[in-house]
Coordinates of C-alpha atoms in Angstrom, one line a residue:
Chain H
X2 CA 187.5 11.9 12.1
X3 CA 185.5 9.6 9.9
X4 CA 184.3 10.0 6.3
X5 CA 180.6 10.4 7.5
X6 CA 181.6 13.1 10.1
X7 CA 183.6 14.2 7.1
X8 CA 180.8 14.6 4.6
X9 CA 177.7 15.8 6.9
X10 CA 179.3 18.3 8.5
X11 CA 181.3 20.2 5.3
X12 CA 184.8 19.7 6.4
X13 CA 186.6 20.3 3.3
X14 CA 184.9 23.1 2.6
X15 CA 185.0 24.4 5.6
X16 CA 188.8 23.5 5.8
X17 CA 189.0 25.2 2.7
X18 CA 187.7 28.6 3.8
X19 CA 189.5 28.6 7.2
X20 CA 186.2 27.7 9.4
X21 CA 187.1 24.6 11.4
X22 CA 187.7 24.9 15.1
X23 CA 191.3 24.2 16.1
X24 CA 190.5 20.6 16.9
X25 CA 188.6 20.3 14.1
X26 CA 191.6 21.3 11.9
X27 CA 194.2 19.4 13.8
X28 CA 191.9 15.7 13.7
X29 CA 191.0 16.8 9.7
X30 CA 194.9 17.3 8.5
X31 CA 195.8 13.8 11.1
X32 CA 193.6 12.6 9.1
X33 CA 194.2 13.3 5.8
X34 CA 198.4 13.3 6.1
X35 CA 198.2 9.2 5.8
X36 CA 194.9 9.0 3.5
X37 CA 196.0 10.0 0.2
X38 CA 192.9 9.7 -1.1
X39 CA 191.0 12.1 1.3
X40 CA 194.1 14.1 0.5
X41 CA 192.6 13.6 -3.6
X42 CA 189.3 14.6 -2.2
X43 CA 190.5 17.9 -0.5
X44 CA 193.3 18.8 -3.4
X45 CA 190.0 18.3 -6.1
X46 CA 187.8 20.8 -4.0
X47 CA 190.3 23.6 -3.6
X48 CA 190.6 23.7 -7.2
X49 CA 186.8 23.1 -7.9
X50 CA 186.6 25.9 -5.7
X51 CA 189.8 28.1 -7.2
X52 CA 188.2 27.4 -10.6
X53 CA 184.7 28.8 -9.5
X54 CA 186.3 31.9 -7.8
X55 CA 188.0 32.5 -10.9
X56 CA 185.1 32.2 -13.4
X57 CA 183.3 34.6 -10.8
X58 CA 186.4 37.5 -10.8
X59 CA 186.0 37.0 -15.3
X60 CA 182.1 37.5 -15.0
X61 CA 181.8 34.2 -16.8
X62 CA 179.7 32.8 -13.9
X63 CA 176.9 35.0 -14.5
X64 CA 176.3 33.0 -17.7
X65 CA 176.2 30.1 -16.1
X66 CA 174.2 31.1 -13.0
X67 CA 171.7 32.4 -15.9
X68 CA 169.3 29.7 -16.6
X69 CA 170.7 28.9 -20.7
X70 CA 168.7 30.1 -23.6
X71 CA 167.3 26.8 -24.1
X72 CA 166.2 26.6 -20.1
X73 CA 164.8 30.6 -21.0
X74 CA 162.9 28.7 -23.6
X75 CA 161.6 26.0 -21.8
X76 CA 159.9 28.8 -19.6
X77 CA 158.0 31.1 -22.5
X78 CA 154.9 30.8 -23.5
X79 CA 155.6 29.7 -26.8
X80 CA 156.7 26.8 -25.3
X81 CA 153.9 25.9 -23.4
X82 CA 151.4 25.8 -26.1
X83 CA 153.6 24.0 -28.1
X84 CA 154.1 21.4 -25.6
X85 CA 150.2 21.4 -24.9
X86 CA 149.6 20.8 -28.8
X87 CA 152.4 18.2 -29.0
X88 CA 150.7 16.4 -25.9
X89 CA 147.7 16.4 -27.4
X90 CA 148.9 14.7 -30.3
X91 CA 150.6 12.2 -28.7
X92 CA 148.0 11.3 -25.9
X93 CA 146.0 10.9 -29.5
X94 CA 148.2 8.6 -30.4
X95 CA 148.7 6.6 -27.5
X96 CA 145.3 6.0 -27.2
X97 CA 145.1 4.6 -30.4
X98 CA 147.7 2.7 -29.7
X99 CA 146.2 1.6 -26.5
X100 CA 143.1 0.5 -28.4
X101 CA 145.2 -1.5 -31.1
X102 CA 146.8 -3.2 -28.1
X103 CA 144.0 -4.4 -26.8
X104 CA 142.6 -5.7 -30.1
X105 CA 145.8 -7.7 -30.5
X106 CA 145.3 -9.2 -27.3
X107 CA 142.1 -10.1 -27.6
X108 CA 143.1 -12.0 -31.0
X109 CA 145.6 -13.6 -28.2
X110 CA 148.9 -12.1 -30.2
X111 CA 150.6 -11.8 -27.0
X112 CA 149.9 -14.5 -25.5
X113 CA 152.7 -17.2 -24.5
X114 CA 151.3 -20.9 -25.5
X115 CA 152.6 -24.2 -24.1
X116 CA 151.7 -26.2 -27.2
X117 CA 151.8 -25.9 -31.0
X118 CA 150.1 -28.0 -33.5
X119 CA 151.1 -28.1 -36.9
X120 CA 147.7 -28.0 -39.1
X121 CA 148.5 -28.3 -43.5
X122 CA 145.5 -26.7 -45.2
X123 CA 145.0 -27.4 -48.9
X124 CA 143.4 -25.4 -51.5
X125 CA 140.0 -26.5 -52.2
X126 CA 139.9 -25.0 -55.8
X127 CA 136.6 -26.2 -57.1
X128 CA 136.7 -29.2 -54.3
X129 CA 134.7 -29.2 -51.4
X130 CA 137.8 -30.3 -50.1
X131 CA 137.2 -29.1 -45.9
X132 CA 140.0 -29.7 -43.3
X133 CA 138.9 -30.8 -40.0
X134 CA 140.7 -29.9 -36.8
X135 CA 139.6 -30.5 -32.9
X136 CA 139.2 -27.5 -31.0
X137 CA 142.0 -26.5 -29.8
X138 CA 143.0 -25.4 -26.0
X139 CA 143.1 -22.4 -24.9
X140 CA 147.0 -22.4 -24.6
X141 CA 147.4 -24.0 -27.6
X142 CA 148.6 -22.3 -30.9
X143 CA 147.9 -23.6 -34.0
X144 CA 149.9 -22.6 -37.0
X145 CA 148.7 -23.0 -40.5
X146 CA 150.5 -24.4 -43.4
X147 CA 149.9 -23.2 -46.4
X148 CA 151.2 -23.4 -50.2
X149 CA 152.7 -20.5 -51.6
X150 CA 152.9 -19.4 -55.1
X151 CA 155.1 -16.9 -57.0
X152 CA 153.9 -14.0 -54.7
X153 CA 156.1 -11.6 -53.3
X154 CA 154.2 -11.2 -49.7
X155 CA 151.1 -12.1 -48.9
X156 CA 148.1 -11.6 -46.3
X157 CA 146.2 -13.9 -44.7
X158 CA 142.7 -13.7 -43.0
X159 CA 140.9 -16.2 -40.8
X160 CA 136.7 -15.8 -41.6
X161 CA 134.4 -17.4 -39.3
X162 CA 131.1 -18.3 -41.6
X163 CA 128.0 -18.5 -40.5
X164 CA 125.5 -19.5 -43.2
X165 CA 126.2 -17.0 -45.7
X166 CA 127.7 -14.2 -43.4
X167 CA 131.4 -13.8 -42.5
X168 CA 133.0 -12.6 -39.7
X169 CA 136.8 -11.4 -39.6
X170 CA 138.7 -13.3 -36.5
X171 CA 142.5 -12.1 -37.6
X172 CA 144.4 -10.7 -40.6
X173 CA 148.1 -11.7 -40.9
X174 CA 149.8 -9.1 -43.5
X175 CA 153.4 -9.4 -45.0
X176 CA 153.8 -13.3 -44.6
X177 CA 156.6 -14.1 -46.8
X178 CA 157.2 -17.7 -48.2
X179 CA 159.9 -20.2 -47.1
X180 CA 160.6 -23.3 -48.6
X181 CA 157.6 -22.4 -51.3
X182 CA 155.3 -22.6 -47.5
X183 CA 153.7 -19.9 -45.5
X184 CA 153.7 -20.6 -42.3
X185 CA 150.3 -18.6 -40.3
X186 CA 150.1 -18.4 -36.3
X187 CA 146.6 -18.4 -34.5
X188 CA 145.7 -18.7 -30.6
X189 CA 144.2 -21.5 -30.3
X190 CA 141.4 -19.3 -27.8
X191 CA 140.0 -17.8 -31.6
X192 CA 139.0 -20.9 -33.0
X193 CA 135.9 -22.3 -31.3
X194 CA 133.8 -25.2 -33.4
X195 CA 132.6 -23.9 -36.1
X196 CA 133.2 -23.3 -39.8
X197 CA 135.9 -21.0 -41.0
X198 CA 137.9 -20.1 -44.1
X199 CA 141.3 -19.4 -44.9
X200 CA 141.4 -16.5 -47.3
X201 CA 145.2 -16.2 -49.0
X202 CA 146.0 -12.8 -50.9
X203 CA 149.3 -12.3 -52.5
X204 CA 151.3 -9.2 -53.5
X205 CA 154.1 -8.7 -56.3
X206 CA 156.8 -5.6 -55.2
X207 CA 157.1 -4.8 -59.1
X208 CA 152.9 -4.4 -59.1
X209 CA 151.1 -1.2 -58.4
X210 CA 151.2 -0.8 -54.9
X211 CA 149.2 -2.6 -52.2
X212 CA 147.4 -4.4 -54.5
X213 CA 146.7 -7.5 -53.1
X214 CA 145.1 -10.4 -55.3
X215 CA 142.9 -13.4 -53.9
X216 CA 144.4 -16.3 -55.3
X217 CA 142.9 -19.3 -52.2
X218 CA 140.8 -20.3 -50.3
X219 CA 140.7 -22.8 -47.7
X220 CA 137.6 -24.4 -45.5
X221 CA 138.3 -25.4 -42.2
X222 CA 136.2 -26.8 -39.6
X223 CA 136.9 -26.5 -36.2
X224 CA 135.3 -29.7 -34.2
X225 CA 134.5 -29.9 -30.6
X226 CA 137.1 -31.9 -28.3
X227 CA 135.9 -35.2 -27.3
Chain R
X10 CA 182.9 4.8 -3.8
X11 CA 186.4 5.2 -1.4
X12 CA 186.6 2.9 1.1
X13 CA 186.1 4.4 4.9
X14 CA 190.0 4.5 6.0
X15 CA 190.5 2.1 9.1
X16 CA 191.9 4.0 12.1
X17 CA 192.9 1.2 13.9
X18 CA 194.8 0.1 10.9
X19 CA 196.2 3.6 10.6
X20 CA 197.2 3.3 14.0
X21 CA 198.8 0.2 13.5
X22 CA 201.2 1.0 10.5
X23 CA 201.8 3.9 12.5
X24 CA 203.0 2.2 15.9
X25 CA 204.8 -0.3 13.3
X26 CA 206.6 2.7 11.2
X27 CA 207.8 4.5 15.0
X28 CA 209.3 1.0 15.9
X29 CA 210.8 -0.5 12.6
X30 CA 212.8 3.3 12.5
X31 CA 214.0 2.6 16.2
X32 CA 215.8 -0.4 15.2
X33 CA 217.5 0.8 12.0
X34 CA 215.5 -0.2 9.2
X35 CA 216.2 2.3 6.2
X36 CA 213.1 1.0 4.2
X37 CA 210.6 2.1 7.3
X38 CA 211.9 5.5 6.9
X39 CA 211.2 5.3 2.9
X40 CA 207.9 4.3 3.8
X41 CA 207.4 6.9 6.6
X42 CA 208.3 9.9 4.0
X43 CA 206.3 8.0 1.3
X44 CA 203.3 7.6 3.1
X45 CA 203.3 11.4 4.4
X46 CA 205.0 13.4 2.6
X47 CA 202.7 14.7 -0.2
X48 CA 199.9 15.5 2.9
X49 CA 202.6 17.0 4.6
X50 CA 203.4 19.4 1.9
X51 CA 199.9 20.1 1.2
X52 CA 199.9 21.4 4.8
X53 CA 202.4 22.9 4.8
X54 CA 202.1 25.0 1.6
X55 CA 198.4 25.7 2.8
X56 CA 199.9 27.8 5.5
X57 CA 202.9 29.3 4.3
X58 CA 201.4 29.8 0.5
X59 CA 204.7 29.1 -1.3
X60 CA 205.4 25.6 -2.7
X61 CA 209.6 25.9 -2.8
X62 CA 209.4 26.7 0.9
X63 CA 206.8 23.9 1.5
X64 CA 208.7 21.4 0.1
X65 CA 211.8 22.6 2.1
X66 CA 210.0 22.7 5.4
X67 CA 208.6 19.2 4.5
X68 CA 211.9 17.5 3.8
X69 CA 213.4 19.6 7.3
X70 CA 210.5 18.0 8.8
X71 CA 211.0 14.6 7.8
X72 CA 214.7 14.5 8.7
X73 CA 213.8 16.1 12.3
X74 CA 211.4 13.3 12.3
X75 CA 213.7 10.3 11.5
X76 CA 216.4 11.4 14.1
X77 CA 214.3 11.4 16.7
X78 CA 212.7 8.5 15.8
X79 CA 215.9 6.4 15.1
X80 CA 217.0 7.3 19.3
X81 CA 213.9 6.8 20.9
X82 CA 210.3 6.4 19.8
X83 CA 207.8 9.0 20.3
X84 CA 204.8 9.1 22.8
X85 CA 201.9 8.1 20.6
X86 CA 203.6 5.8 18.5
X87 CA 200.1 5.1 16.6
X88 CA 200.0 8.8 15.9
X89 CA 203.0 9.6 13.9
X90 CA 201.2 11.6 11.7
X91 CA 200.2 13.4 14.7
X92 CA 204.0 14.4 15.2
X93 CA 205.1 15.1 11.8
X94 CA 202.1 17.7 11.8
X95 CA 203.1 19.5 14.7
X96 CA 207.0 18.8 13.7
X97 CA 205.9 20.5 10.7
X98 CA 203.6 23.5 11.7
X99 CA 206.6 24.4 14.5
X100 CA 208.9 24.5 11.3
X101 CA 206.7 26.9 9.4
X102 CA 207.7 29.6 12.2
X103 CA 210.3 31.6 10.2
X104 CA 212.7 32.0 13.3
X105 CA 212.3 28.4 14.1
X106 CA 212.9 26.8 10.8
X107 CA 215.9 28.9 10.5
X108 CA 217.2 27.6 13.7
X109 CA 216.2 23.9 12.8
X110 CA 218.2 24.4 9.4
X111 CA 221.1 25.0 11.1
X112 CA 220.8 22.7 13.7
X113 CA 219.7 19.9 11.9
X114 CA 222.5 16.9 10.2
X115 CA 220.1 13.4 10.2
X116 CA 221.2 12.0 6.5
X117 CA 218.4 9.9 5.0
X118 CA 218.1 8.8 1.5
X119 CA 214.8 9.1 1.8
X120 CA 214.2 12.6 2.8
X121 CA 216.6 13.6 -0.2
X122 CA 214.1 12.1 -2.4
X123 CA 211.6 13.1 -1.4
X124 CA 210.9 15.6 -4.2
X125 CA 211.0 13.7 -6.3
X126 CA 208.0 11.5 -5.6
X127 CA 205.6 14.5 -4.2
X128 CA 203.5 14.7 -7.4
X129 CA 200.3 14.2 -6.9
X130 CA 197.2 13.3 -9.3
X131 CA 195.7 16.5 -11.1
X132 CA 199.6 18.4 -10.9
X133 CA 199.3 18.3 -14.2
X134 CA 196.3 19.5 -15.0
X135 CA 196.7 23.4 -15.8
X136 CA 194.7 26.0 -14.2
X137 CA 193.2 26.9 -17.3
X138 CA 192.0 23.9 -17.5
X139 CA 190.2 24.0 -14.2
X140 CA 188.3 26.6 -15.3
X141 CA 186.9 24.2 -18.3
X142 CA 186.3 21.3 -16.2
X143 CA 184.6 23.7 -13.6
X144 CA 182.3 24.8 -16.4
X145 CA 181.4 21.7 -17.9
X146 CA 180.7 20.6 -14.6
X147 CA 178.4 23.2 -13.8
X148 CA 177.0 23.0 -17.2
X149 CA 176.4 19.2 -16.7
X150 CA 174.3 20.1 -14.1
X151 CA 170.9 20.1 -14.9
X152 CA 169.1 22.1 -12.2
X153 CA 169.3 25.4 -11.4
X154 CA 169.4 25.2 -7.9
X155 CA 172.3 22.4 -7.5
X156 CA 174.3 24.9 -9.8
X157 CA 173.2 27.7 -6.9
X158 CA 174.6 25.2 -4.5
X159 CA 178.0 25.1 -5.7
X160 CA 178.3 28.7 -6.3
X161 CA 177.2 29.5 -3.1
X162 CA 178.9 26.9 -1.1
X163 CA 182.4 27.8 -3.2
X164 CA 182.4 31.4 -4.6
X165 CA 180.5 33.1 -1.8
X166 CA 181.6 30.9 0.8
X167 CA 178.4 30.6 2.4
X168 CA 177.9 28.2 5.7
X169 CA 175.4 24.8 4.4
X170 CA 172.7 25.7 6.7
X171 CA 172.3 29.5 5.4
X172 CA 172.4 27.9 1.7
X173 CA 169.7 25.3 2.9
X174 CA 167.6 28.0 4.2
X175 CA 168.1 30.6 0.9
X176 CA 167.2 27.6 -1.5
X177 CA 164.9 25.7 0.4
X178 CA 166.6 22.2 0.3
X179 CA 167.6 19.8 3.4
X180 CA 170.4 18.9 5.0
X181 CA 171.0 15.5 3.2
X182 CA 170.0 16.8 -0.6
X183 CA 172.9 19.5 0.2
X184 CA 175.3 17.3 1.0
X185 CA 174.1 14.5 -1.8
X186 CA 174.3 17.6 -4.6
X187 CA 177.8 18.2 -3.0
X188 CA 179.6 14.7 -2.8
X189 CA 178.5 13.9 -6.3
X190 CA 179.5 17.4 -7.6
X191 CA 183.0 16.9 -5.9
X192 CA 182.9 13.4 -7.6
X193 CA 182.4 13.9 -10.8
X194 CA 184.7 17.0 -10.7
X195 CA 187.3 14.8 -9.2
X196 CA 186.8 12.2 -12.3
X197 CA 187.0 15.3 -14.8
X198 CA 190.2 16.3 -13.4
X199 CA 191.7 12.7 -13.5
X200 CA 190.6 12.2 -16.8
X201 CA 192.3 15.3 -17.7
X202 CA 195.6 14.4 -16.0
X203 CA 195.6 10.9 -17.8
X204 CA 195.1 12.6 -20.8
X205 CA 197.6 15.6 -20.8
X206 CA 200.0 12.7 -19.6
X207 CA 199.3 10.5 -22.5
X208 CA 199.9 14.2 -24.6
X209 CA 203.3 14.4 -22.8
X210 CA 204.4 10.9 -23.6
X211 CA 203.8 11.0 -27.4
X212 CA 205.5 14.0 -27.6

């Protein structure tokens, strides 16, 4: 008699409760006098089964057959319109979540690159001082060096300009300084040839709160690849 | 997961037990108790319902065993446990065990010690505290009708197929809610035992 026989046709239990057939009993005990684990197996059932016999003589079953007042709630009405309500909300949420995702990568956020280039952009500051830069590949990043001042955090946001008229590409929000240099990632995919500019905000902690103030701005120009 | 015991193994220790005995080793016949006494005394106690007399009948048995054994092997050598069974279950006749006590003179070391190294995992663990672990277990589980299972299976003694029918479940989720019921109980008991043993030893 074999584990599998042993398991799909309720042995122990049936053991337990007197059920087998003589052969049945005779092949089970064989097997179980020189298995000291089976011998585990059947020793843990008769007690699991002595235990349950005994919490049904104290009436203490019943409270565990009874589904528990948490299981009761789980089935009222109150429940389900709370649960409806709370859904709601959250597929809310997720959606706008959803459609934040996708913003962020179609600014390329996510995106894995294979190359970065390193660009320093200077402050122009009455100059018509504008960086140049070849267009950069599609799985190329390029990160922005910039100079930082005595600003706490700051924000940076990438403006494509056309004529007069600007258009947002990205915003980068709670850049903090290292080494007196902020450092500003961009997929390569957003900057097509063009002209853009580098707008730099900063932040103190100690100043009213999110109060950013303009302090730079930087022209770029994005030139086709040769 | 337990390993699937290996019958031809079984078998083999068996025939290699019957013929160690024959020639005199003392060791085989430590092994032989060792290896069957704390199933034997489960058997036994199953039928006769009283553990002193149990472990009586089991030792009887074991020396009946050995003094056979040591003057001539027995039929099915690769079924020793086969013969201390039926050794055993003849015993638990009153008139014959009475007979057998009278009649019976093999010394063995081992056989008088065997008490002593009957225990087995959960003897510790109190029936009060059954009753806990049985509850947490059925507490732990977190469907209605698995719990039904086990109550049904256990306290009302129901056959599988008439509890497959009443809740509407196959064969194989029956016996998957079952095993794994029976496994974690079997973990709460030896977690218990380890612990009220640790308890024992600090104090």
């Amino acid at each position: 008699m074999d584990r599998q026989y042993i398991r799909e046709h309720g042995v122990i239990e049936r053991y337990l409760r007197g059920a087998l057939t003589a052969d049945e009993e005779q092949a089970f005990e064989e097997a179980y006098l020189g298995d000291p684990d089976l011998l585990d197996q059947v020793q843990a059932a008769e007690r699991l089964r002595d235990g349950i016999k005994e919490l049904g003589r104290t009436g203490r079953l019943e409270q565990l057959r009874a589904p528990a007042r948490w299981r009761q709630w789980l089935a009222s009405p109150q429940y389900a319109v709370a649960a409806s309500v709370l859904l709601a909300v959250s597929l809310g949420f997720s959606a706008m979540l959803y459609v934040e995702n996708v913003d962020l990568r179609g600014t390329g956020l996510s995106q894995t690159f294979e190359r970065t280039r390193l660009v320093r952009l200077e402050a122009y500051r009455g100059n018509n001082n504008v960086t140049p830069i070849s267009a950069p590949e599609t799985d190329e990043r390029i990160v922005f060096a910039l100079d930082a001042v005595a600003y706490d955090t700051y924000r940076a946001t990438l403006l494509r300009r056309d004529g007069d008229q600007f258009e947002r590409i990205l915003t980068r929000a709670d850049l903090e300084a290292d080494d007196e240099t902020i450092l500003v990632g961009v997929p390569g995919r957003v900057l097509q040839p063009g002209a853009y500019e580098v707008l730099l905000e900063g932040r103190m902690n100690d100043w009213p709160a999110d109060r950013f103030e303009e302090f730079t701005r930087m022209d770029l120009r994005v030139l086709p690849r040769n | 997961m337990v390993e699937t015991p290996d019958p031809a193994l079984e078998a083999q220790i068996s025939a290699e037990l019957v013929k160690r005995i024959g020639l005199g080793d003392r060791r085989a016949e430590e092994e032989l108790v060792r290896r069957y006494q704390r199933g034997l005394i489960y058997l036994v106690q199953r039928r006769t319902r009283d553990p002193q007399l149990a472990l009586d009948l089991a030792q009887d048995t074991f020396r009946i065993a050995i003094e056979k054994l040591r003057q001539s092997p027995i039929e099915q050598v690769e079924r020793v446990g086969a013969f201390l069974r039926g050794t055993a279950l003849n015993l638990a006749s009153a008139d014959v065990r009475k007979h057998v006590r009278r009649g019976t003179t093999a010394d063995s070391d081992a056989v008088d010690a065997a008490a002593d190294d009957a225990a087995g995992p959960f003897d510790n663990v109190s029936r009060e505290q059954d009753k806990r672990l049985v509850r947490k277990l059925l507490d732990e589980l977190p469907v209605q009708r698995d719990r039904e299972i086990l109550i049904k299976t256990y306290l009302e003694d129901q056959d599988k197929s008439a509890i497959c029918e009443a809740l509407g479940v196959d064969s194989a989720h029956y016996n998957r809610v079952l095993f794994r019921a029976k496994e974690r109980f079997r973990e709460l008991l030896t977690t218990a035992a380890s612990q009220r043993g640790l308890k024992l030893v600090d104090s």
